[in-house]
PDB file of C-alpha atoms in Angstrom:
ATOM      1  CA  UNK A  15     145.147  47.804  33.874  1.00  0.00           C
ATOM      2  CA  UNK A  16     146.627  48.358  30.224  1.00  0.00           C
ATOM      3  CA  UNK A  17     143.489  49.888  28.647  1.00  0.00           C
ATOM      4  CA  UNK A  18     143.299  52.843  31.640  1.00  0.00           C
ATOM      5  CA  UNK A  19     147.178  53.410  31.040  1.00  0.00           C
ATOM      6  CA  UNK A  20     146.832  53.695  27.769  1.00  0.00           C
ATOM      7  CA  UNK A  21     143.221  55.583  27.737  1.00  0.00           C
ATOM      8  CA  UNK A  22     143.588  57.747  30.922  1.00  0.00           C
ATOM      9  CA  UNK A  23     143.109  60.831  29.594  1.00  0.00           C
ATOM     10  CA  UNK A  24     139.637  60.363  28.688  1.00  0.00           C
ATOM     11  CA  UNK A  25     138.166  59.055  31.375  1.00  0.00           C
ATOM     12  CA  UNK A  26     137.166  61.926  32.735  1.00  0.00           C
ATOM     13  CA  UNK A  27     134.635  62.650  29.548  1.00  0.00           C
ATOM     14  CA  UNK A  28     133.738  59.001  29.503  1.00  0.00           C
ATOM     15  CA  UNK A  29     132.337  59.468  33.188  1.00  0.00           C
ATOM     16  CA  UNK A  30     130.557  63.087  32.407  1.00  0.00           C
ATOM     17  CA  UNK A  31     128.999  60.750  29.487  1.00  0.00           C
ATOM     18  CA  UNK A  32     128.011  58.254  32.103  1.00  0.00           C
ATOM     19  CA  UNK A  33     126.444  61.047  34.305  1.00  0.00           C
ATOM     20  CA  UNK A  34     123.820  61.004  31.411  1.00  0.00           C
ATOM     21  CA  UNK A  35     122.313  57.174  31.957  1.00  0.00           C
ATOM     22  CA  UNK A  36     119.406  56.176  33.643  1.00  0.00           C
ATOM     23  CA  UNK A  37     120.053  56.303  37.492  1.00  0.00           C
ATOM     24  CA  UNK A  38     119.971  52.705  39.302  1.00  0.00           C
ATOM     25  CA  UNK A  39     117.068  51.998  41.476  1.00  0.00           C
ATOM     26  CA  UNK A  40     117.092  51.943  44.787  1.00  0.00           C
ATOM     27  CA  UNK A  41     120.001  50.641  46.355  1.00  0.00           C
ATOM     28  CA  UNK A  42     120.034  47.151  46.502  1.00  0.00           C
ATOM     29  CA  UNK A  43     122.075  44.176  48.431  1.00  0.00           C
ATOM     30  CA  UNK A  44     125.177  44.136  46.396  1.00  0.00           C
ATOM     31  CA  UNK A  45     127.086  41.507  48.254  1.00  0.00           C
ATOM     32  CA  UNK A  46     130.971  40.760  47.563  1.00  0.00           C
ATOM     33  CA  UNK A  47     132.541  38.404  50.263  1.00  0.00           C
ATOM     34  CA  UNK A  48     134.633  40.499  52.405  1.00  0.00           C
ATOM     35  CA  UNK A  49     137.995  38.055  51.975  1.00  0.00           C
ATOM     36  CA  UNK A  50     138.261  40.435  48.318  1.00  0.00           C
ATOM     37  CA  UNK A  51     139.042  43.525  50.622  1.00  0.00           C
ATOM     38  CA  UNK A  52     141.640  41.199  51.918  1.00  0.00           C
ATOM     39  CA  UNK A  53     143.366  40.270  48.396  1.00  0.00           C
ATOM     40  CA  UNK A  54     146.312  42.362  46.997  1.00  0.00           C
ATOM     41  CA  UNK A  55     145.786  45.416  44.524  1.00  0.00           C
ATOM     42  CA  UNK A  56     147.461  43.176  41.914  1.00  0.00           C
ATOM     43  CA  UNK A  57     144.465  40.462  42.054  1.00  0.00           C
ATOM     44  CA  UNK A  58     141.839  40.819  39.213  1.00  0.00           C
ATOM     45  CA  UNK A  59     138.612  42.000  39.590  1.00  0.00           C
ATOM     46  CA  UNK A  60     136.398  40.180  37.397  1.00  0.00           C
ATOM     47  CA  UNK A  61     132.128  41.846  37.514  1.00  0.00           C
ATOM     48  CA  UNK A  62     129.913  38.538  37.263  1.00  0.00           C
ATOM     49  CA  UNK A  63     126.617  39.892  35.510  1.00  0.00           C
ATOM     50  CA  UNK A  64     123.842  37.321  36.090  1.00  0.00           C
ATOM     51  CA  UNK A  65     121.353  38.289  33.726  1.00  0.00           C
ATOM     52  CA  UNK A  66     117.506  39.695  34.449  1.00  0.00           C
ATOM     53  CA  UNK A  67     116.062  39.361  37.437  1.00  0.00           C
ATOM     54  CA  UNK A  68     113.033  41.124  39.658  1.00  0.00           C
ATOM     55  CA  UNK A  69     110.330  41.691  37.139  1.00  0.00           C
ATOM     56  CA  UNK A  70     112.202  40.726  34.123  1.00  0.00           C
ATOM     57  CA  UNK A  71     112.426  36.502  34.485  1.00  0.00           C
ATOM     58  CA  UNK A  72     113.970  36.061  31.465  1.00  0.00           C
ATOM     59  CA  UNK A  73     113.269  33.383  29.470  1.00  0.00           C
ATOM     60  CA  UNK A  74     111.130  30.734  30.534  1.00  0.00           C
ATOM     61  CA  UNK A  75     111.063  26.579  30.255  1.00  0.00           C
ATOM     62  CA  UNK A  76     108.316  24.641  29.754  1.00  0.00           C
ATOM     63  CA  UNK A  77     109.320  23.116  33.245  1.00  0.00           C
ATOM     64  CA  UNK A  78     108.576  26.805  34.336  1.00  0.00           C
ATOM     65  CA  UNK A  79     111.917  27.491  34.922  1.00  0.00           C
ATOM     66  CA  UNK A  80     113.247  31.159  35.139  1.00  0.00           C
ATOM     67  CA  UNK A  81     116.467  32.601  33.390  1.00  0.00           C
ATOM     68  CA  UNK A  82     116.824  34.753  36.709  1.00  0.00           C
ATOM     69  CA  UNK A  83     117.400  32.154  38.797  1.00  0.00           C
ATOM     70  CA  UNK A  84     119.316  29.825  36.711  1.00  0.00           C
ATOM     71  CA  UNK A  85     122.055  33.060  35.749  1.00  0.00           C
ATOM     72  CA  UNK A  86     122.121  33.794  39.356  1.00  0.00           C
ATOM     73  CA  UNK A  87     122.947  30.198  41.024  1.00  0.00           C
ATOM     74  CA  UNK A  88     125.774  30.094  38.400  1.00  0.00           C
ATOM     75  CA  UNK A  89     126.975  33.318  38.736  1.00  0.00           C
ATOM     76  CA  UNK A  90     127.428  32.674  42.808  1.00  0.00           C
ATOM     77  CA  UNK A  91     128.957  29.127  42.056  1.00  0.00           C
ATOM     78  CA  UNK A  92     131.697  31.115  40.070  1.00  0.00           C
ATOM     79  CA  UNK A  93     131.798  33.280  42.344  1.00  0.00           C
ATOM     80  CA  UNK A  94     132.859  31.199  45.067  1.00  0.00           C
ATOM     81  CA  UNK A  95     135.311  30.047  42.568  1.00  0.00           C
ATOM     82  CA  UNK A  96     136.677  33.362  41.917  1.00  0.00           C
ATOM     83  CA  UNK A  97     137.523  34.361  45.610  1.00  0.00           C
ATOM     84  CA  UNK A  98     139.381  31.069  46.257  1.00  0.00           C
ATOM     85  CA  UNK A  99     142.129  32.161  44.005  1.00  0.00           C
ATOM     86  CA  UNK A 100     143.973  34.864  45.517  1.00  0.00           C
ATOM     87  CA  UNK A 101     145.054  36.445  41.834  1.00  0.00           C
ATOM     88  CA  UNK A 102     141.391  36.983  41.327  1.00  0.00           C
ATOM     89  CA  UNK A 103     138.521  39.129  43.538  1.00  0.00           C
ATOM     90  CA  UNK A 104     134.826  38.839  42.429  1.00  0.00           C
ATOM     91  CA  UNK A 105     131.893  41.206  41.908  1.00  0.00           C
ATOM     92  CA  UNK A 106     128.463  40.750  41.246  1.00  0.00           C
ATOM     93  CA  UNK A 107     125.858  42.844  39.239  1.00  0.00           C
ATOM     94  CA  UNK A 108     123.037  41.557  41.280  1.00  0.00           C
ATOM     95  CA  UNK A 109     123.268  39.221  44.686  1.00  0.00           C
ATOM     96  CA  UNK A 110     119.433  38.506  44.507  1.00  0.00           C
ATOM     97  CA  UNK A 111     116.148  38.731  42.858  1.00  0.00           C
ATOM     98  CA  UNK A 112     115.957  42.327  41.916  1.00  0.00           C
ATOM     99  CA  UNK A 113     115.917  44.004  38.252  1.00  0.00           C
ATOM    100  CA  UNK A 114     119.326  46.246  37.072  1.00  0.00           C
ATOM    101  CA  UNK A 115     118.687  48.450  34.044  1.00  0.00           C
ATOM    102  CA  UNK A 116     121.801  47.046  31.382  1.00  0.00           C
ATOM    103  CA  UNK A 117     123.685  50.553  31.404  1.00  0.00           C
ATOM    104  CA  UNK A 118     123.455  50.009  35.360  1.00  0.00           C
ATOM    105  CA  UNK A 119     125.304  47.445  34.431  1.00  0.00           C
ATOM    106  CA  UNK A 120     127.448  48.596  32.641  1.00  0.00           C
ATOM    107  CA  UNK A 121     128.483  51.239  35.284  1.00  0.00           C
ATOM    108  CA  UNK A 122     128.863  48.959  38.506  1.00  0.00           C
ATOM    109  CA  UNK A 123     131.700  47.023  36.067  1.00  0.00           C
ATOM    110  CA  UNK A 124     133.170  50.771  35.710  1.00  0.00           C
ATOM    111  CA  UNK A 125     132.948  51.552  39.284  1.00  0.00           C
ATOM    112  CA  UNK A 126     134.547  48.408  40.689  1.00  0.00           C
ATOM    113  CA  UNK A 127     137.418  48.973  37.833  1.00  0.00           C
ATOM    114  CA  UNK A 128     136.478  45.163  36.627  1.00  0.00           C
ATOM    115  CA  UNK A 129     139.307  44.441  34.868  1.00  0.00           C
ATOM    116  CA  UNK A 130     136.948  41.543  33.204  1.00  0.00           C
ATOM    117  CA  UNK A 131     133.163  41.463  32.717  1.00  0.00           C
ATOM    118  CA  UNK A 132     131.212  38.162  32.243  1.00  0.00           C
ATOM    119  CA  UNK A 133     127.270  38.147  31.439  1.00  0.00           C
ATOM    120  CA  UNK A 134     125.751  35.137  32.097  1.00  0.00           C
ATOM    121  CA  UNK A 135     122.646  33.773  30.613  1.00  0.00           C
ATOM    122  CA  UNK A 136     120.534  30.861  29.394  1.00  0.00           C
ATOM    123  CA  UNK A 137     119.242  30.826  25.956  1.00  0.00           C
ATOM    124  CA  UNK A 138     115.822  30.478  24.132  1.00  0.00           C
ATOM    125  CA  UNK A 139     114.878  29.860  20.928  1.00  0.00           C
ATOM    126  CA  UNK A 140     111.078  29.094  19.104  1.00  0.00           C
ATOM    127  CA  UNK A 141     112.010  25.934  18.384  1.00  0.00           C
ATOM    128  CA  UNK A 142     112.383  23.320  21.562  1.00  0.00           C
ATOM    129  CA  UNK A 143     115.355  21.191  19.761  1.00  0.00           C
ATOM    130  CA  UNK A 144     117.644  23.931  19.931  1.00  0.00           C
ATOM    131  CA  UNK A 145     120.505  23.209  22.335  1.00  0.00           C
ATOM    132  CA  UNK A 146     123.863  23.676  23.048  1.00  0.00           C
ATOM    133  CA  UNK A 147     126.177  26.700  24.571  1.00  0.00           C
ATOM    134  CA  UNK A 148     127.590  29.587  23.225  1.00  0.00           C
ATOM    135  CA  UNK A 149     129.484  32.372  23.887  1.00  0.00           C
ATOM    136  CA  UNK A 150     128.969  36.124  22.652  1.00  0.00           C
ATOM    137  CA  UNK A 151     131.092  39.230  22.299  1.00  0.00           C
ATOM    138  CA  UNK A 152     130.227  42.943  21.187  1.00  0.00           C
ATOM    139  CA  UNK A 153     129.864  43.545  17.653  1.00  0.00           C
ATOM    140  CA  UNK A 154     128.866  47.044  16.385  1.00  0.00           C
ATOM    141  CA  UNK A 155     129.222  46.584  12.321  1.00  0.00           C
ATOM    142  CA  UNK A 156     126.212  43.631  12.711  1.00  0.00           C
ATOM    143  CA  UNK A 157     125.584  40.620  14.038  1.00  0.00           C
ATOM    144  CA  UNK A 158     127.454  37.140  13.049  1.00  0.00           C
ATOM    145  CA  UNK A 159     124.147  35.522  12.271  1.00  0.00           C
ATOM    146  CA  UNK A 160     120.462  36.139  12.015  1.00  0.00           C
ATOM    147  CA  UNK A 161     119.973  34.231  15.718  1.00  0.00           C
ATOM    148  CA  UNK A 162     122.316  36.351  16.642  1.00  0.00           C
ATOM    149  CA  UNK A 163     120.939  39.404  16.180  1.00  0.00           C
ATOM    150  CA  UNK A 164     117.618  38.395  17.364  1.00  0.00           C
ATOM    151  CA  UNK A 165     118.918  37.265  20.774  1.00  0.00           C
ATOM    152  CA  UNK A 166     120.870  40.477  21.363  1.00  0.00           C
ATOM    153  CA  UNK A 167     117.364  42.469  20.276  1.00  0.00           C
ATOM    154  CA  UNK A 168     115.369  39.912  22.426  1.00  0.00           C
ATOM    155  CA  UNK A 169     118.115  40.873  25.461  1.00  0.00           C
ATOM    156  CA  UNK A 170     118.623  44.709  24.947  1.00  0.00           C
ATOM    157  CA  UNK A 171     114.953  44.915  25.838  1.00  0.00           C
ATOM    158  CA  UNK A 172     114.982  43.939  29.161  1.00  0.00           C
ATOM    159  CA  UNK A 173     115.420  47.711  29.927  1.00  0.00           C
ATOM    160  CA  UNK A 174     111.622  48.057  28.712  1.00  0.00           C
ATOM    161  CA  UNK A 175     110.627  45.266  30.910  1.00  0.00           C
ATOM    162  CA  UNK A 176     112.048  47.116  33.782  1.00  0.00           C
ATOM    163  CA  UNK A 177     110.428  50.698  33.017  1.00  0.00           C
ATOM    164  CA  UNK A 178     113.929  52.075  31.899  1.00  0.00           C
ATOM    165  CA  UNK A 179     113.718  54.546  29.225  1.00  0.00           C
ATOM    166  CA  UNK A 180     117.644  54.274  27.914  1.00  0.00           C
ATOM    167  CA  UNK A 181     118.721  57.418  25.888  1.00  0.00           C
ATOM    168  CA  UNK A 182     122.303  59.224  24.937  1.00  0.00           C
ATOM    169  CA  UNK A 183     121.589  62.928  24.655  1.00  0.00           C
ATOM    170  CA  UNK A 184     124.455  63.306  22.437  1.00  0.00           C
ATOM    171  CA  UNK A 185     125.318  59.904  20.457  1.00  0.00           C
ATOM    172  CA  UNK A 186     127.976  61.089  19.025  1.00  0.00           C
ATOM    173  CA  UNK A 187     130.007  61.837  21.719  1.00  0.00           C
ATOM    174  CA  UNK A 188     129.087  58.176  23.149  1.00  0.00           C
ATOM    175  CA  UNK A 189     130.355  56.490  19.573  1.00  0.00           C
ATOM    176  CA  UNK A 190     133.649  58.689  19.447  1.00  0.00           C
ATOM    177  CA  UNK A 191     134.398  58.010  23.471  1.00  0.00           C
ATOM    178  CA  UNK A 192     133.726  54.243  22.497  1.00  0.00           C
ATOM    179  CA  UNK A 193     135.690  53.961  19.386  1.00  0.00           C
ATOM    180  CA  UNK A 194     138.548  55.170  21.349  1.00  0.00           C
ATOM    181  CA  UNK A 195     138.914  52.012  22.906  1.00  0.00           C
ATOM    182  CA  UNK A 196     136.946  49.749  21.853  1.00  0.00           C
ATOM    183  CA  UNK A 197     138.816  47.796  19.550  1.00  0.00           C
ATOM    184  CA  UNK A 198     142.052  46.888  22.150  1.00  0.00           C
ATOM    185  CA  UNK A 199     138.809  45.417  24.203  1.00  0.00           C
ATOM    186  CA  UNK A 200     136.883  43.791  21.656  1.00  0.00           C
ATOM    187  CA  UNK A 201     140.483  41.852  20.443  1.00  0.00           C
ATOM    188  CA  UNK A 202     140.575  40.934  24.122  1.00  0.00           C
ATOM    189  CA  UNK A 203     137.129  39.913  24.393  1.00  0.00           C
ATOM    190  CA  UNK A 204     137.189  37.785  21.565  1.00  0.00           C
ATOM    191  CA  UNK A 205     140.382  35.818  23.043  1.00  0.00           C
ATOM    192  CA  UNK A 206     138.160  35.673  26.227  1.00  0.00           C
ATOM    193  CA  UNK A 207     135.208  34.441  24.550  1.00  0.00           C
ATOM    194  CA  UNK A 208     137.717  31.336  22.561  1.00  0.00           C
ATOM    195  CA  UNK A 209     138.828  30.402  25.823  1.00  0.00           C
ATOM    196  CA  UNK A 210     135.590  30.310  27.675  1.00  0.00           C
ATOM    197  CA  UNK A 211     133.593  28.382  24.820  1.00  0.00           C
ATOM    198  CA  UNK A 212     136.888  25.976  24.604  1.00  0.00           C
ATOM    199  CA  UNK A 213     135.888  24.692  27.745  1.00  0.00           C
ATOM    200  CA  UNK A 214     132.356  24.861  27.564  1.00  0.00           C
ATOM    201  CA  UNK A 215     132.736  22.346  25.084  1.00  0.00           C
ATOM    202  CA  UNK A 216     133.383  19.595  27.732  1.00  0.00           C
ATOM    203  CA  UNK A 217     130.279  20.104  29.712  1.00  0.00           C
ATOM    204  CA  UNK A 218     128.030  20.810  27.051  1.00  0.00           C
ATOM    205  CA  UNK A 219     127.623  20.630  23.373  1.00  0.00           C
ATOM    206  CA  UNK A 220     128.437  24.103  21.461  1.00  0.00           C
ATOM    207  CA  UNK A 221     125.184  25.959  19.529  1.00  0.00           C
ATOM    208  CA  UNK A 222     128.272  27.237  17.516  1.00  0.00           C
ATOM    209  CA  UNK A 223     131.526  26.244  17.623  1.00  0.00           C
ATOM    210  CA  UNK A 224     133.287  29.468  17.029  1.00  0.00           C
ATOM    211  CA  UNK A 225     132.561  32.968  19.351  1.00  0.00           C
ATOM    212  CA  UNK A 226     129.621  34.488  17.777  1.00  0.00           C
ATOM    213  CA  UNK A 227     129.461  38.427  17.885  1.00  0.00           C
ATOM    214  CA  UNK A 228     126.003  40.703  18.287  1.00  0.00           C
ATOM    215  CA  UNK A 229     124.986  44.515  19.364  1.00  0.00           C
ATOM    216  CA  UNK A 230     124.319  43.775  23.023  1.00  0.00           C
ATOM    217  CA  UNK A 231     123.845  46.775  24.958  1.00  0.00           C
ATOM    218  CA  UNK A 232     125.495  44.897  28.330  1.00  0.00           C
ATOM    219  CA  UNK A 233     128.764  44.479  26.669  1.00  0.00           C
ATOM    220  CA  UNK A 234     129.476  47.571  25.543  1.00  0.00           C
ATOM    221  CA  UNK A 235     132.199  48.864  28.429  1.00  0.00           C
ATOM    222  CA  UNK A 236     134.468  50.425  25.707  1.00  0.00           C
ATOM    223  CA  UNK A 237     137.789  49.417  28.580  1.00  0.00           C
ATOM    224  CA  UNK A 238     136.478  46.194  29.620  1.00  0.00           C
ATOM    225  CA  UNK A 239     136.559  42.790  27.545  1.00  0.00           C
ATOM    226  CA  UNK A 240     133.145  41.598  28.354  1.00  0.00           C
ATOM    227  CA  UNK A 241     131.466  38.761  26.705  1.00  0.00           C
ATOM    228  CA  UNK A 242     128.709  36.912  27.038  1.00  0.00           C
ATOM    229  CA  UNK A 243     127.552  33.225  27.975  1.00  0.00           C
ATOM    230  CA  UNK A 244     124.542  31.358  26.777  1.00  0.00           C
ATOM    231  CA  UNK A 245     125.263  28.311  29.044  1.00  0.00           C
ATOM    232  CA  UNK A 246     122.028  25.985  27.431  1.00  0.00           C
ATOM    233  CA  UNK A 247     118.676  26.666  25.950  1.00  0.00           C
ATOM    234  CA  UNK A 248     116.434  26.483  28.250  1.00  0.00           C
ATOM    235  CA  UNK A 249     113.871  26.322  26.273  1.00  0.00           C
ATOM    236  CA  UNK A 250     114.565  22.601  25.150  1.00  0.00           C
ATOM    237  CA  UNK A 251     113.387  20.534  27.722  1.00  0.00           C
ATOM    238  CA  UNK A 252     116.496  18.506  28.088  1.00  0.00           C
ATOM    239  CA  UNK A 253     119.193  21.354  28.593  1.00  0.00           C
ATOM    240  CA  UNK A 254     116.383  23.067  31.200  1.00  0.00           C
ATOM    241  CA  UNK A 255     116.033  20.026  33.386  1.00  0.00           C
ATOM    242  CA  UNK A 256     120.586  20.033  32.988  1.00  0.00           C
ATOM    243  CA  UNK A 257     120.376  23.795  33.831  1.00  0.00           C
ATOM    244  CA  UNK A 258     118.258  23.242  37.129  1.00  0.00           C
ATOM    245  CA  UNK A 259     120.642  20.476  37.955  1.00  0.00           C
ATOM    246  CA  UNK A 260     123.465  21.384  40.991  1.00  0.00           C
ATOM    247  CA  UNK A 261     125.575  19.367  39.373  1.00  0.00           C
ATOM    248  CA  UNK A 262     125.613  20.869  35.983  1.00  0.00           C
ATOM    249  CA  UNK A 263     125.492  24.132  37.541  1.00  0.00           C
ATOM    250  CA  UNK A 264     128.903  23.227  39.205  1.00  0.00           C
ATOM    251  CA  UNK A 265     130.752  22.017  36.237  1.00  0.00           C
ATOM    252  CA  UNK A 266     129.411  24.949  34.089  1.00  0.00           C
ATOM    253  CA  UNK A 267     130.985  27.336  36.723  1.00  0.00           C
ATOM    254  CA  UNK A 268     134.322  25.558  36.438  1.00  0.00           C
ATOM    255  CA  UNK A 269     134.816  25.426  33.081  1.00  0.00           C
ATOM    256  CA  UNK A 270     133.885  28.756  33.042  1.00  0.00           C
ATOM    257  CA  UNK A 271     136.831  29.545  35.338  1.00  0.00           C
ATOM    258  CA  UNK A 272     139.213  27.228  33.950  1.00  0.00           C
ATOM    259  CA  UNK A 273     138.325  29.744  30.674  1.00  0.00           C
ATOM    260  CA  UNK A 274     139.333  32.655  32.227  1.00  0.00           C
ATOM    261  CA  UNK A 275     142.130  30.973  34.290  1.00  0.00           C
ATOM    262  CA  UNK A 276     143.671  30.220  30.807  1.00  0.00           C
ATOM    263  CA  UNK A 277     142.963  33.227  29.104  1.00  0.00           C
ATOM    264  CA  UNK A 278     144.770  35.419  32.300  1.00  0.00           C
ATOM    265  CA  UNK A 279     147.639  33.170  31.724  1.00  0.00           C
ATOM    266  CA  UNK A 280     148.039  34.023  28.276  1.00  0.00           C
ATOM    267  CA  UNK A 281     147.511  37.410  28.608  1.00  0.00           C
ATOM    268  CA  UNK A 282     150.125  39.626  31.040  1.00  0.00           C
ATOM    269  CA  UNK A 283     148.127  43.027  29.978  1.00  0.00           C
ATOM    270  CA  UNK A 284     146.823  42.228  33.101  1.00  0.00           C
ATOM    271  CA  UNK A 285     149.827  42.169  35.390  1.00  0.00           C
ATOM    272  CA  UNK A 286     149.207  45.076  37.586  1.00  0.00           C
ATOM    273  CA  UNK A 287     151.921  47.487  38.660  1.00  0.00           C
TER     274      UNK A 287
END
């Protein structure tokens, strides 16, 4: 794609810099339908994230409902989606209940060359009336609001939940890498993010109507617009019953797609050669 083009050179320090994460687990299940080995090197490979999972739940209902299994029923839906259009091939972070460190992440998005990376999640908040979606995209000078940066603090510590001690030996060398590219992706993300939320909006009401921007540590694939989906709080009673619903589940993965469907259109960075 445009950003490896245009960044090629350094990808050979970004990957000695990767060398220094966490290792993944064990191997797990990663499971990608094997029509995408079938689809054309032009097609776009877009990593589906479904977040938590294994001995991080996530947040969780009053109905007892788990963020891990919510995040990965949608994720598959899209999925599904995904591989039925032969311009598009789809990846998954995680295929079943099993935990993946975030700069795992992070890394399995590198490996498959995603040329798009979408998070998905299902938000929480103290209060039960909260409601509505949202949609999130790296920010590095601060979050866009308060609730902001307390969701991307409450989600950048699933590492600790998963034993995962997450260090950079040299930061410095991880912020200049980073900065090389990161704001061509984070323009990108952002148009991403617009288009997504757009059609959010006719499933589900909007927490805000306008792409919100926090620190989260999943997002931060300085080639890769990534951004992040809060697809209900399922902490409010109402939205977690909707969330546990096939129905909803359905409609949330199309308008999803229908988001990325119109943001590809607009965008021909992404015409392969």
């Amino acid at each position: 794609m445009a950003y490896r083009q245009q960044f090629g050179k350094y990808q050979r320090p970004f990957a000695e810099f990767a060398e220094l994460q966490p290792e993944a687990p064990p191997k797990q299940a990663e499971v990608t339908p094997s029509r995408s080995a079938k689809k054309s090197a032009k097609a776009v490979t877009i990593m589906l994230d479904p977040g938590h999972g294994g001995e991080d739940p996530g947040a969780v209902g009053a109905r007892g409902s788990m963020e891990k299994n919510v995040t990965l029923s949608i994720a598959r839906r899209l999925r599904e989606r995904i591989e039925n259009d032969p311009a598009m091939r789809a990846a998954l972070t995680r295929d079943g209940d099993f935990f993946v460190p975030l700069g795992t992440r992070v890394q399995k998005a590198r490996r498959a060359k995603a040329d798009l990376f979408v998070s998905i999640h299902a938000d929480a908040w103290i209060k039960p009336e909260a409601r509505g979606s949202s949609v999130f995209v790296l920010s590095e000078k601060g979050a866009s609001s308060a609730a902001a940066r307390y969701l991307a603090q409450k989600e950048n510590e699933a590492d600790k939940v998963g034993g995962v001690n997450f260090t950079v030996a040299d930061p410095h060398l991880a912020r200049t890498l980073m900065d090389l590219t990161q704001t061509a992706t984070q323009n990108d993300s952002m148009k991403l993010g617009k288009s997504v939320l757009t059609n959010l909006g006719s499933v589900n009401a909007l927490h805000k109507a306008s792409v919100e921007q926090a620190g989260f540590a999943v997002l931060k694939a300085p080639d890769i617009p990534s951004i992040l989906i809060e697809t209900a709080f399922i902490s409010n009673p109402e939205e977690e019953k909707r969330l546990n619903d096939e129905d909803y589940q359905e409609k949330m993965a199309e308008a999803i797609m229908r988001g990325i469907r119109q943001y590809l259109a607009k965008n021909p960075t992404f015409n392969k050669a």
